[in-house]
Coordinates of C-alpha atoms in Angstrom, one line a residue:
M1 CA 0.0 0.0 0.0
K2 CA 1.2 3.5 -0.8
I3 CA 2.8 5.5 2.0
I4 CA 0.8 8.7 2.7
N5 CA 3.1 11.6 3.3
I6 CA 1.7 14.1 5.8
S7 CA 3.1 17.6 6.5
F8 CA 2.3 19.9 9.4
V9 CA 2.1 23.6 9.2
G10 CA 2.0 25.4 12.6
L11 CA 3.6 23.5 15.5
G12 CA 1.7 24.5 18.6
N13 CA 0.1 22.1 21.1
Q14 CA -2.7 21.1 18.7
S15 CA -0.3 19.9 16.0
R16 CA 1.7 18.0 18.6
E17 CA -1.4 16.2 19.8
Y18 CA -2.1 15.1 16.2
M19 CA 1.5 14.1 15.5
N20 CA 1.6 11.9 18.6
I21 CA -1.4 10.0 17.2
I22 CA -0.4 9.9 13.5
Q23 CA 3.2 8.7 14.1
F24 CA 1.8 5.3 15.1
M25 CA -0.5 4.8 12.1
E26 CA 0.3 2.3 9.5
N27 CA 1.3 3.4 5.9
V28 CA 1.6 7.0 7.1
K29 CA 4.8 9.1 7.3
I30 CA 5.2 12.6 8.8
S31 CA 7.3 13.9 5.9
S32 CA 7.9 17.5 7.0
V33 CA 6.9 20.2 9.5
C34 CA 6.8 24.0 9.2
D35 CA 6.8 26.8 11.6
L36 CA 8.1 30.4 11.5
N37 CA 10.0 29.7 14.7
Q38 CA 13.1 27.9 13.5
E39 CA 14.0 26.6 17.0
I40 CA 10.6 25.0 17.4
A41 CA 10.6 23.6 13.8
Q42 CA 14.1 22.1 14.2
Q43 CA 13.2 20.6 17.6
V44 CA 10.0 19.0 16.3
S45 CA 11.8 17.7 13.2
I46 CA 14.4 15.9 15.4
E47 CA 11.8 14.4 17.6
Y48 CA 9.8 13.0 14.7
S49 CA 12.8 12.3 12.4
T50 CA 11.6 14.5 9.6
T51 CA 12.4 17.6 7.5
Y52 CA 11.6 21.1 8.7
Y53 CA 10.9 24.4 7.0
T54 CA 10.4 27.9 8.3
S55 CA 8.2 29.1 5.5
V56 CA 5.3 27.6 3.5
D57 CA 6.9 28.8 0.3
E58 CA 10.0 26.8 1.0
M59 CA 7.8 23.8 1.9
A60 CA 5.8 24.2 -1.4
R61 CA 9.1 24.2 -3.4
N62 CA 10.8 21.3 -1.7
G63 CA 8.2 19.3 0.4
D64 CA 6.8 15.9 -0.4
Y65 CA 3.3 15.8 0.8
D66 CA -0.1 14.2 0.1
I67 CA -1.9 15.7 3.1
I68 CA -1.2 18.9 4.9
I69 CA -2.5 19.4 8.4
L70 CA -2.8 23.1 9.3
C71 CA -3.0 24.5 12.8
L72 CA -2.6 28.2 12.5
P73 CA -4.1 31.5 13.6
H74 CA -7.2 32.0 11.5
S75 CA -5.8 34.9 9.4
E76 CA -2.9 32.7 8.1
Y77 CA -4.9 29.8 6.6
F78 CA -5.6 31.4 3.2
N79 CA -2.0 32.3 2.3
A80 CA -0.8 28.9 3.5
I81 CA -3.3 27.0 1.4
R82 CA -2.7 29.2 -1.6
S83 CA 1.1 28.6 -1.4
L84 CA 0.8 24.8 -0.8
A85 CA -2.0 23.9 -3.1
R86 CA -1.2 21.4 -5.9
P87 CA -3.3 18.8 -7.6
G88 CA -4.3 15.9 -5.4
V89 CA -3.3 17.5 -2.1
R90 CA -5.8 17.1 0.8
F91 CA -5.9 19.9 3.4
I92 CA -7.0 19.0 6.9
K93 CA -7.4 22.0 9.1
E94 CA -8.6 23.3 12.4
K95 CA -11.8 25.2 12.7
P96 CA -13.0 27.6 11.4
F97 CA -12.8 26.8 7.7
A98 CA -12.0 30.5 7.1
S99 CA -11.8 33.8 8.9
S100 CA -15.0 35.1 7.3
F101 CA -17.8 34.2 5.0
S102 CA -16.3 36.0 2.0
E103 CA -12.9 34.4 2.6
A104 CA -14.6 31.0 2.8
K105 CA -16.1 31.4 -0.7
I106 CA -12.7 32.5 -2.1
L107 CA -10.9 29.6 -0.4
L108 CA -13.4 27.0 -1.7
D109 CA -12.9 28.4 -5.3
L110 CA -9.1 28.2 -4.8
I111 CA -9.2 24.6 -3.6
D112 CA -11.4 23.6 -6.4
T113 CA -9.3 25.3 -9.0
K114 CA -6.1 23.7 -7.7
L115 CA -7.8 20.3 -7.8
C116 CA -7.3 19.8 -4.0
T117 CA -9.7 18.6 -1.3
Y118 CA -10.2 19.6 2.3
D119 CA -11.5 18.5 5.7
V120 CA -12.2 20.5 8.8
L121 CA -11.4 18.8 12.1
L122 CA -14.9 18.5 13.8
R123 CA -14.3 15.8 16.4
R124 CA -17.8 15.8 17.8
R125 CA -18.9 14.1 14.7
F126 CA -16.9 11.1 15.9
N127 CA -18.2 11.2 19.5
P128 CA -20.6 8.2 20.1
A129 CA -22.9 10.4 22.3
Y130 CA -23.5 12.8 19.4
Q131 CA -23.7 10.0 16.9
F132 CA -26.5 8.6 19.0
V133 CA -28.3 11.9 18.8
A134 CA -28.1 12.0 15.0
D135 CA -29.3 8.4 14.8
S136 CA -32.1 8.8 17.2
I137 CA -33.6 12.2 16.4
D138 CA -36.4 10.7 14.3
R139 CA -37.6 8.8 17.5
I140 CA -38.7 12.1 19.2
G141 CA -41.2 13.0 16.5
A142 CA -41.4 16.5 15.0
V143 CA -38.7 18.7 16.6
Y144 CA -40.0 22.1 17.8
S145 CA -37.4 23.3 20.2
A146 CA -33.7 22.9 20.8
E147 CA -30.9 24.4 23.0
F148 CA -27.2 24.2 22.5
T149 CA -24.7 25.4 25.1
Y150 CA -20.9 25.6 25.0
T151 CA -19.1 27.6 27.7
L152 CA -15.6 28.0 29.1
A153 CA -14.1 29.8 32.0
I154 CA -11.0 31.5 30.6
D155 CA -9.2 33.9 33.0
R156 CA -7.2 35.9 30.5
L157 CA -9.2 36.9 27.4
D158 CA -6.6 39.4 26.3
E159 CA -3.8 37.0 25.7
G160 CA -2.7 35.4 22.4
W161 CA -3.9 36.0 18.9
R162 CA -7.6 35.0 19.7
A163 CA -7.9 38.4 21.5
K164 CA -7.4 40.3 18.2
R165 CA -10.2 40.5 15.6
D166 CA -7.8 41.2 12.7
I167 CA -6.1 37.8 13.3
A168 CA -9.0 35.7 14.7
G169 CA -11.8 37.0 12.5
G170 CA -14.0 37.2 15.6
G171 CA -14.2 35.8 19.1
A172 CA -16.2 33.0 20.8
L173 CA -18.7 32.7 18.0
I174 CA -16.4 32.0 15.0
D175 CA -13.9 30.0 17.1
M176 CA -15.4 27.6 19.7
G177 CA -18.9 28.4 18.3
Y178 CA -18.0 26.7 15.0
H179 CA -18.2 23.3 16.8
L180 CA -21.7 24.1 18.2
I181 CA -22.9 25.4 14.9
D182 CA -21.7 22.2 13.3
L183 CA -23.9 20.2 15.7
V184 CA -26.9 22.4 14.8
I185 CA -26.4 21.8 11.1
W186 CA -25.9 18.1 11.7
F187 CA -29.0 17.6 13.8
L188 CA -31.4 20.2 12.5
G189 CA -30.2 21.5 9.2
M190 CA -29.9 25.1 8.1
P191 CA -32.1 27.8 9.7
E192 CA -34.0 30.3 7.6
I193 CA -33.5 33.2 10.1
V194 CA -30.7 34.1 12.5
M195 CA -31.0 36.6 15.4
A196 CA -28.0 37.2 17.7
R197 CA -26.5 39.4 20.4
T198 CA -22.8 39.4 21.2
S199 CA -20.9 41.1 23.9
G200 CA -17.3 41.7 24.8
S201 CA -17.5 43.1 28.3
A202 CA -16.9 40.1 30.5
K203 CA -13.4 41.4 31.5
P204 CA -13.5 45.2 31.6
D205 CA -10.0 45.4 33.0
Q206 CA -8.6 43.4 30.0
K207 CA -8.1 44.7 26.4
Y208 CA -9.5 42.6 23.6
D209 CA -11.7 43.5 20.6
V210 CA -13.6 40.3 20.0
E211 CA -16.8 39.0 21.6
D212 CA -16.5 36.7 24.6
T213 CA -20.2 35.7 24.6
A214 CA -22.8 35.1 21.9
H215 CA -26.5 34.4 22.2
L216 CA -28.2 33.1 19.0
L217 CA -31.8 32.4 18.1
L218 CA -32.2 30.3 15.0
A219 CA -35.7 30.1 13.4
Y220 CA -36.8 27.3 11.1
E221 CA -40.0 27.3 9.0
P222 CA -42.2 24.2 8.9
T223 CA -41.4 21.6 6.3
T224 CA -43.2 18.5 5.0
R225 CA -41.1 16.4 7.4
R226 CA -41.4 18.8 10.3
P227 CA -44.8 20.5 10.3
N228 CA -44.1 22.7 13.3
P229 CA -42.0 25.9 13.4
L230 CA -38.7 25.2 15.2
S231 CA -36.6 27.5 17.3
A232 CA -33.0 26.8 18.5
N233 CA -31.2 28.8 21.1
L234 CA -27.4 28.8 21.3
L235 CA -25.2 30.1 24.1
I236 CA -21.4 30.3 23.4
S237 CA -19.1 31.9 25.9
R238 CA -15.4 32.0 26.8
S239 CA -16.1 33.5 30.1
Y240 CA -19.1 31.9 31.8
G241 CA -17.7 30.8 35.2
E242 CA -17.6 27.1 34.2
K243 CA -16.7 24.8 31.4
G244 CA -19.8 23.0 30.0
E245 CA -21.4 21.6 26.9
K246 CA -25.0 20.4 26.5
V247 CA -27.6 19.7 23.8
R248 CA -31.3 19.4 24.4
I249 CA -33.7 18.7 21.5
V250 CA -37.4 18.5 22.1
G251 CA -39.9 16.8 19.8
T252 CA -43.6 15.9 19.8
N253 CA -42.8 12.4 21.0
G254 CA -39.9 12.9 23.4
V255 CA -36.6 14.6 24.3
I256 CA -32.9 14.0 23.7
V257 CA -30.3 15.4 26.1
A258 CA -26.6 15.0 25.4
D259 CA -23.2 16.1 26.3
P260 CA -19.7 14.7 25.3
R261 CA -20.1 12.0 28.0
G262 CA -23.4 10.5 26.9
A263 CA -26.9 10.9 25.5
T264 CA -30.3 10.2 27.0
L265 CA -33.6 9.7 25.2
L266 CA -36.5 10.8 27.5
S267 CA -40.3 10.8 27.5
H268 CA -42.0 14.1 28.0
D269 CA -42.6 13.3 31.7
G270 CA -38.9 12.7 32.2
Q271 CA -38.8 8.9 32.1
I272 CA -35.6 7.5 30.7
I273 CA -36.3 5.5 27.5
E274 CA -32.7 4.8 26.6
H275 CA -29.3 6.0 27.7
H276 CA -26.2 5.8 25.6
G277 CA -23.0 6.4 27.7
N278 CA -19.8 7.4 26.0
S279 CA -16.8 5.3 27.3
V280 CA -14.5 6.3 24.4
E281 CA -11.7 8.5 25.5
T282 CA -11.1 11.9 23.8
A283 CA -7.8 10.7 22.4
E284 CA -9.5 7.7 20.8
I285 CA -12.2 9.9 19.3
L286 CA -9.5 12.1 17.7
N287 CA -7.7 8.9 16.5
R288 CA -10.8 7.7 14.8
Q289 CA -11.3 11.1 13.1
L290 CA -7.8 11.4 11.9
A291 CA -7.8 7.9 10.6
A292 CA -11.0 8.5 8.7
L293 CA -9.8 11.7 7.2
I294 CA -6.4 10.2 6.2
Q295 CA -8.1 7.2 4.7
A296 CA -10.3 9.5 2.7
S297 CA -7.2 10.8 0.9
N298 CA -7.3 7.5 -1.0
S299 CA -10.3 9.0 -2.8
P300 CA -8.9 12.4 -3.7
T301 CA -11.9 13.6 -5.6
T302 CA -14.3 13.3 -2.7
Q303 CA -14.8 14.9 0.7
D304 CA -15.2 12.8 3.9
S305 CA -18.8 12.1 4.7
A306 CA -18.5 13.7 8.1
N307 CA -17.8 17.1 6.5
T308 CA -20.5 19.6 5.6
D309 CA -20.2 22.5 3.2
P310 CA -18.4 25.1 5.3
L311 CA -20.4 27.9 3.7
L312 CA -23.3 26.7 5.8
H313 CA -21.4 27.2 9.0
H314 CA -20.0 30.6 7.9
A315 CA -23.4 31.7 6.7
I316 CA -24.9 31.3 10.2
I317 CA -21.8 33.0 11.7
E318 CA -22.0 35.9 9.2
A319 CA -25.7 36.3 9.8
A320 CA -25.2 36.3 13.5
Y321 CA -22.5 39.0 13.4
H322 CA -24.7 41.1 11.1
S323 CA -27.8 40.6 13.4
S324 CA -25.8 41.6 16.5
K325 CA -24.6 44.7 14.7
T326 CA -27.9 45.8 13.3
G327 CA -30.3 44.5 15.9
G328 CA -32.4 42.8 13.3
A329 CA -33.2 39.3 12.1
V330 CA -31.1 38.1 9.2
P331 CA -32.2 35.5 6.6
T332 CA -29.6 32.9 5.5
S333 CA -31.2 32.5 2.0
G334 CA -29.4 35.6 0.6
L335 CA -26.0 34.3 1.6
L336 CA -26.6 30.8 0.3
K337 CA -28.7 31.6 -2.8
G338 CA -29.0 28.5 -5.0
R339 CA -26.7 26.4 -2.8
I340 CA -29.0 24.3 -0.5
S341 CA -32.4 23.3 0.5
H342 CA -33.5 24.1 4.1
E343 CA -35.6 21.0 4.3
H344 CA -33.2 18.7 6.1
I345 CA -35.5 17.2 8.8

C-alpha cells in the first residue's frame, strides 16, 4: 500500500497532539513540518525524524506531501493554502474553515481550481454520544425546540492571537462556536432566520476587541417532514464561570439530552427510555477522526462524509454577526442563494 506523506504547518500544542497519534499509524509518514520559529521547527523535526521548513513557500518548493494538516491563527490559513495547493493534495485544518464568509467562498474556489480537497477537524462528529443523537432524532417526532450550550471559564481573554479581531476574525462565535454550529447543522439542518446578540465586556480590565459571549436564536419554518416551526437557542461563551457543553432537542414524542459523556432519550414526563453512555476517551475519538480523514485521501476527488459544506457554518456566523450589529433578524437565504435546500428534517 502507498505510504501517505503528511506535512504539518504550525507546530503548537494542537499539532503535537495530532502528531503523537499519526506517528503510530500504518502506511503514514510525517514527511515534513513547518513553523516560523526555527528553533521549534528544528526541535520537532528531530523528535519525529523529519524535514523542517520555516516558510510555507519553502515547503511548497521542496516538500513531499499528500496531506497537509494546518493548525494556524485564522488569518494565516488562506495564504498557507494558496502557497501549498497542488493537484491531489488534501488539506486537513482546524476550525473555522476561514476567517470570514467572504474568505470561505474564495478559499473554496481556490481549492477547487487547484484540484485539491479539504476537511475540517470536527471531532464531535466522531463522538458516540452525538452520533446517538443523530441516529435517534427521528424517534422524538417533529422537533419544535432545541438548546445548544458551550461555555468555558478562561481567565485571560486578552492574551494570544484570539484576542485580536484582525487575526482571529472574531471571538467565541467563530472559534469555539464553530463546533456548536456544526452540531446544529448536523442535527437540525440550516435555519431560515438568524438573530443574535454578542458582547465583549466580561473582563472590563482586559483589552480585547472580540466577543467573549454570543446568544443566537435560529428560526426554522415548517417543512413537510417537520410540520411545526422550530426555534433553536445557542449560548457560546469563553467567560461563563464554568466549562460545560450540552444539547437538548425536544420533539412531539420525546426529548434527547446529550453532552460529550453520553446521551439520553427521555419521554416528555422525564422517564428514561434509553441512555447511551460514551466510554470512548477523547484521544481515541481524535484517533478515529484522523484515521477516517487520512483514509479519505485514497479517494482524492471526494470529501469525507462527516464534513458539511463550510459555507453553511459561515453563513450562520456571518448572519449572527450582522444581526448583532444591526439588531435585526437576518435570513440565510441571501447568503446561500441557490446552494442548499433548508428541508433537512
